[in-house]
Short mmCIF file of C-alpha atoms in Angstrom, two decimals:
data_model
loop_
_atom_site.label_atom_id
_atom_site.label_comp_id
_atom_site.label_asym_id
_atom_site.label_seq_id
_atom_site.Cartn_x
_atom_site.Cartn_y
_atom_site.Cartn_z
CA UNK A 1 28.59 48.22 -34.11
CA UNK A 2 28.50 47.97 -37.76
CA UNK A 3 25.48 49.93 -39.56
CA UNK A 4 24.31 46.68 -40.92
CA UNK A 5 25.11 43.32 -39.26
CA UNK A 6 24.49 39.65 -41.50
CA UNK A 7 25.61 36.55 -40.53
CA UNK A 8 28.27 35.07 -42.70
CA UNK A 9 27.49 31.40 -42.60
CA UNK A 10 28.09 29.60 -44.11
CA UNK A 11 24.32 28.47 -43.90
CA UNK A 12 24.00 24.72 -45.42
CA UNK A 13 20.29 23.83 -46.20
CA UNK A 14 18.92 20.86 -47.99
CA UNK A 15 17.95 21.38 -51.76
CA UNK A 16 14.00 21.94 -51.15
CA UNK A 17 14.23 23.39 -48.03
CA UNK A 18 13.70 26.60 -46.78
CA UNK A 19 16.71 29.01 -46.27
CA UNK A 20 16.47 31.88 -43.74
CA UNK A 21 18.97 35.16 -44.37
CA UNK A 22 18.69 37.58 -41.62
CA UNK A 23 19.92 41.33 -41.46
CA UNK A 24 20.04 43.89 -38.68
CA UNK A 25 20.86 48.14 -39.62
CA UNK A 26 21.64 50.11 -36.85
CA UNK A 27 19.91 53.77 -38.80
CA UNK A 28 16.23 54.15 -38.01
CA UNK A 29 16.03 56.40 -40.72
CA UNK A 30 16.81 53.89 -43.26
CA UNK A 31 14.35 53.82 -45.75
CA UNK A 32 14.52 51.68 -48.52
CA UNK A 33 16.20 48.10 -48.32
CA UNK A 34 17.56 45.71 -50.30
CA UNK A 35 19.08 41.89 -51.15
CA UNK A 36 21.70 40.76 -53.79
CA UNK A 37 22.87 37.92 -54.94
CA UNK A 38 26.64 37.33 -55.50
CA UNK A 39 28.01 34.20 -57.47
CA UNK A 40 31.56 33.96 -56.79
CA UNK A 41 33.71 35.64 -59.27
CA UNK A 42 30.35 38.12 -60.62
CA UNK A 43 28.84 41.16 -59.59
CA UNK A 44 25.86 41.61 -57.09
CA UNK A 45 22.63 41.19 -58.42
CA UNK A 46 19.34 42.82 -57.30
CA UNK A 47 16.24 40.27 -56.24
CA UNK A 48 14.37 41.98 -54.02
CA UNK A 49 13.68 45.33 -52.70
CA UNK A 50 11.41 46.26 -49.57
CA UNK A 51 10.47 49.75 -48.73
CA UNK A 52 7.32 49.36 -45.97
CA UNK A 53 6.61 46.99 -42.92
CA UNK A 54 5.63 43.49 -43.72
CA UNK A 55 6.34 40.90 -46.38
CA UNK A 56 6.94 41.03 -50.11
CA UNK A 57 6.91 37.89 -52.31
CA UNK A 58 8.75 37.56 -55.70
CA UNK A 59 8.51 33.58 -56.58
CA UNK A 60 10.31 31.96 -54.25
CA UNK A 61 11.41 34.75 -52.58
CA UNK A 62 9.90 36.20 -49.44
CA UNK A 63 11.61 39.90 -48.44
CA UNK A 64 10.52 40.47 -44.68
CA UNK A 65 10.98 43.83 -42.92
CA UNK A 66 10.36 45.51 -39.29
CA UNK A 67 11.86 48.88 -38.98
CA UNK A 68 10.79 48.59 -34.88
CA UNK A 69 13.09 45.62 -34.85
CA UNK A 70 15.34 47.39 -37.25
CA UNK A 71 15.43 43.85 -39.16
CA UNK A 72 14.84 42.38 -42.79
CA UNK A 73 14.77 39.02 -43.33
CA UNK A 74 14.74 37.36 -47.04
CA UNK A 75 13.19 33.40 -47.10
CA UNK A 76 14.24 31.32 -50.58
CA UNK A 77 11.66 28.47 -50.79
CA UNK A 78 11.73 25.11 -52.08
CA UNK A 79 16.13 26.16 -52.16
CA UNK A 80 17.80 24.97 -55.45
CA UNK A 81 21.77 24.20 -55.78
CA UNK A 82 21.91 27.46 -58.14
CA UNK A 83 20.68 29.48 -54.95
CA UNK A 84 24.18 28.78 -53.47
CA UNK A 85 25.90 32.25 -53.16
CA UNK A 86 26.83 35.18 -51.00
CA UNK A 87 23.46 37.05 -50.50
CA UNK A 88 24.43 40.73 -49.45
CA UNK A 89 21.59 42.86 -47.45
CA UNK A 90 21.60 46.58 -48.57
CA UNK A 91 20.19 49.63 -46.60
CA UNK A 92 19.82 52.93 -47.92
CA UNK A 93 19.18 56.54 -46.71
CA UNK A 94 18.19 59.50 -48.93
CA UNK A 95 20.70 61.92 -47.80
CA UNK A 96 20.52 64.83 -50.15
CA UNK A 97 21.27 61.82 -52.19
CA UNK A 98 21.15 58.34 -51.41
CA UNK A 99 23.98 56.28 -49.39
CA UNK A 100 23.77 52.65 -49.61
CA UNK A 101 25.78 50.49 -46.91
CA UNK A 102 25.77 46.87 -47.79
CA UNK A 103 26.47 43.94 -45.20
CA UNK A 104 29.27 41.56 -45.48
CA UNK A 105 26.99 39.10 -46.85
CA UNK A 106 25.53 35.15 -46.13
CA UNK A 107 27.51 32.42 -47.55
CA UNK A 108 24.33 29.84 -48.88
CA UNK A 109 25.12 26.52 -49.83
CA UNK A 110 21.80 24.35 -51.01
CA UNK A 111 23.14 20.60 -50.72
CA UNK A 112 21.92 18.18 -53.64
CA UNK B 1 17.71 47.50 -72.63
CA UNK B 2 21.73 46.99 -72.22
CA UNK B 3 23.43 46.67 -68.34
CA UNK B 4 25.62 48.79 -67.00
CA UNK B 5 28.98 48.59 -68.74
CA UNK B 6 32.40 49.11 -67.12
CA UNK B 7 35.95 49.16 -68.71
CA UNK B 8 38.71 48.03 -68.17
CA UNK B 9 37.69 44.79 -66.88
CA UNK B 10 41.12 43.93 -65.41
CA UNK B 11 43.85 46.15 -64.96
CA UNK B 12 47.64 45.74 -63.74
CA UNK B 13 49.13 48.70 -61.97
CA UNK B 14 52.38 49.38 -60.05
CA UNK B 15 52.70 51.73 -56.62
CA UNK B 16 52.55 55.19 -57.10
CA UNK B 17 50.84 55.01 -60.96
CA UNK B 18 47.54 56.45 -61.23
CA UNK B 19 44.02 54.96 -62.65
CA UNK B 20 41.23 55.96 -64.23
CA UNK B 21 38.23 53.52 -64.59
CA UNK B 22 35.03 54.24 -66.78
CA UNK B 23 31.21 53.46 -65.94
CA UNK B 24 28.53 54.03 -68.56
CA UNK B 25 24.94 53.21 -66.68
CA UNK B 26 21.52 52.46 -67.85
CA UNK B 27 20.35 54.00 -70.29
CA UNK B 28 17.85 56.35 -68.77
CA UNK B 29 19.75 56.36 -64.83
CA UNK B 30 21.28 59.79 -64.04
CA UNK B 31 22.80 57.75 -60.63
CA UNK B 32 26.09 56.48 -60.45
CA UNK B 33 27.61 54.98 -57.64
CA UNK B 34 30.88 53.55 -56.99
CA UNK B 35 31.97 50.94 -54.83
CA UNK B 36 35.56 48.90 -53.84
CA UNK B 37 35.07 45.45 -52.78
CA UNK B 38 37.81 43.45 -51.39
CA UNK B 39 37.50 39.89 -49.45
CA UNK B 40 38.22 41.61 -45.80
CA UNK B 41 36.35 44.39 -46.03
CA UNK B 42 33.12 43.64 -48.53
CA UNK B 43 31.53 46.16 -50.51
CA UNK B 44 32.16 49.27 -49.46
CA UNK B 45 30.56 53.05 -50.83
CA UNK B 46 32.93 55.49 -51.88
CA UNK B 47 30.68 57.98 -53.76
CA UNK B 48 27.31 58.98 -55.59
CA UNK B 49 27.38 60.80 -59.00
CA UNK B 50 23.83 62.29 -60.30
CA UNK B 51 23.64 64.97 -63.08
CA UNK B 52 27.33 65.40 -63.12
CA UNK B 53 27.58 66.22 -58.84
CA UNK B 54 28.74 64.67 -56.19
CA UNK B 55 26.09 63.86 -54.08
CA UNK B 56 27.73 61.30 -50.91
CA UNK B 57 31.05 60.20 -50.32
CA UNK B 58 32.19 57.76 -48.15
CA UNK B 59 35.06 57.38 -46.17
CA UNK B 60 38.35 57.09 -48.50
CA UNK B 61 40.93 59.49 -48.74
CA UNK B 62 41.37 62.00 -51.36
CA UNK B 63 43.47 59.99 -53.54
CA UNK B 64 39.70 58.70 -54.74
CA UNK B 65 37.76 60.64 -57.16
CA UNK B 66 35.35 61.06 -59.34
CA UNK B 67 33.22 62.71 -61.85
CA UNK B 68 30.23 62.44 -63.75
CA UNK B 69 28.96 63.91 -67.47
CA UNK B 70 26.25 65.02 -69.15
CA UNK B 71 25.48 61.63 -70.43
CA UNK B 72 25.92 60.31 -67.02
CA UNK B 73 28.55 58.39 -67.85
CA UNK B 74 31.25 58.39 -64.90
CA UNK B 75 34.69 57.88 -64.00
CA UNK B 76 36.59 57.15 -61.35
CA UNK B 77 40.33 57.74 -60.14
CA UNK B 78 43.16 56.41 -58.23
CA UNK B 79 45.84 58.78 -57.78
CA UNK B 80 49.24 56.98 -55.67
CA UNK B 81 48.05 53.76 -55.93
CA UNK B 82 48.79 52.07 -53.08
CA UNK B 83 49.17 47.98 -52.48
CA UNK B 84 45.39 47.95 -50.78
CA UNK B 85 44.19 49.79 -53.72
CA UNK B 86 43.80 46.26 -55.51
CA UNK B 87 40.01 45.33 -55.42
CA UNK B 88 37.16 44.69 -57.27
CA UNK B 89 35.78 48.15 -58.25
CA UNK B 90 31.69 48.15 -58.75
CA UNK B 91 29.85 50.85 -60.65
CA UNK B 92 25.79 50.78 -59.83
CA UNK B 93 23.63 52.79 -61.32
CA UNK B 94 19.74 54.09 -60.47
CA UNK B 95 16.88 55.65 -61.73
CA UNK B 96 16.86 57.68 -58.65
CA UNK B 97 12.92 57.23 -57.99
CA UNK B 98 11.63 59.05 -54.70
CA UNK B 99 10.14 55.77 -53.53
CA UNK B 100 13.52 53.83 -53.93
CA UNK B 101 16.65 53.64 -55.12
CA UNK B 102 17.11 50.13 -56.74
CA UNK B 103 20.55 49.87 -58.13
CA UNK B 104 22.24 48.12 -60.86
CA UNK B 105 26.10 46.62 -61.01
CA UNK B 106 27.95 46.50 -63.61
CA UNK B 107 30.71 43.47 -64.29
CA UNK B 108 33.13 45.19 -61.99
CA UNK B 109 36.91 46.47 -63.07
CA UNK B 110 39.72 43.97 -61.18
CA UNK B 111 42.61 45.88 -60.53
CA UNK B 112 45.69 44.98 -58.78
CA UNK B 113 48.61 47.03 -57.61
CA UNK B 114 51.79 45.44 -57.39
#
């Protein structure tokens, strides 16, 4: 099982729709949690971090997490054509330091 | 405030030649982490530098290493370079708050071993 698990699409949603990225992390004692963005050919890019149960909003951007369920979630409302990227969930633990483990990442494509 | 900067951007290497690649983080982060990403294997931790120690390391042989100074600037290097070496190499840096540990990428050195 891989510490944390993401779908890799593609996902194809409608420009204006609502896209749904889901993650699952196998630690429990994960503790801070994380999506990037990726353009191809570029770096990842921070857009939202979560740290406690529930939802946090940033714009269009909804971060949802459940550390019962072991699951985060991240909604992109009202999707544009420049949303289409790899969107990489992130999971850290505070170790002595702190150890990130990223997910292989969602493929998005927003059709025009 | 300027991004996290990484040099070279590309780099050619043949089997068996050694590399060295440079990170210089945020100003103000003491937290550098390095990371090799390749298309079959994603992004994937190989260590965490704050105030010049090693803090985590993940699971690549010794022929990876690092270090860190006192102006947090890091470095990383490839000793015996070896074909699945090439890969996009990511430096991130933090602030290394208790109640997170957002990080930062820089552009990401491209190197390929032939």
């Amino acid at each position: 099982q891989k510490e944390v698990e993401q779908n890799s699409g593609p996902l194809s949603v409608p420009e204006g729709a609502i896209a749904s990225l889901n993650c699952t992390y196998s630690d429990r004692v994960s503790q801070s949690f994380f999506w990037y963005r990726q353009y191809s050919g570029k770096s990842p890019e921070l857009i939202m971090s979560i740290y406690s149960n529930g939802d946090k909003e940033d714009g269009r951007f909804t971060a949802q997490l459940n550390k019962a369920s072991q699951y985060v979630s991240l909604l992109i409302r009202d999707s544009q054509p420049s949303d289409s990227a790899t969107y990489l969930c992130a999971v850290s633990r505070n170790t002595g330091g702190f150890k990130t483990i990223f997910g292989a990442g969602t493929r998005l494509f927003v059709k025009a | 405030k300027a991004g996290v900067t990484q040099t070279p951007r590309y780099l050619i290497k043949t089997r068996g030649q050694q590399v060295t690649l440079s990170c210089s983080p945020i100003s103000g982060h003491r937290s550098v982490s390095w990371y090799q990403q390749t298309p079959g294997q994603g992004l994937q931790f190989l260590f965490e530098y704050f105030s010049e120690t090693q803090r985590n390391k993940g699971n690549f042989p010794g022929r990876f290493s690092g270090r860190q100074f006192s102006n947090s600037r890091s470095e990383m290097n490839v000793s015996t370079l070896e074909l699945g070496d090439s890969a996009l190499y990511l430096c991130a840096s933090s602030m290394d708050r208790d109640a997170g540990y957002e990080q930062y990428f820089g552009p990401g050195t491209r190197l390929t071993v032939t």
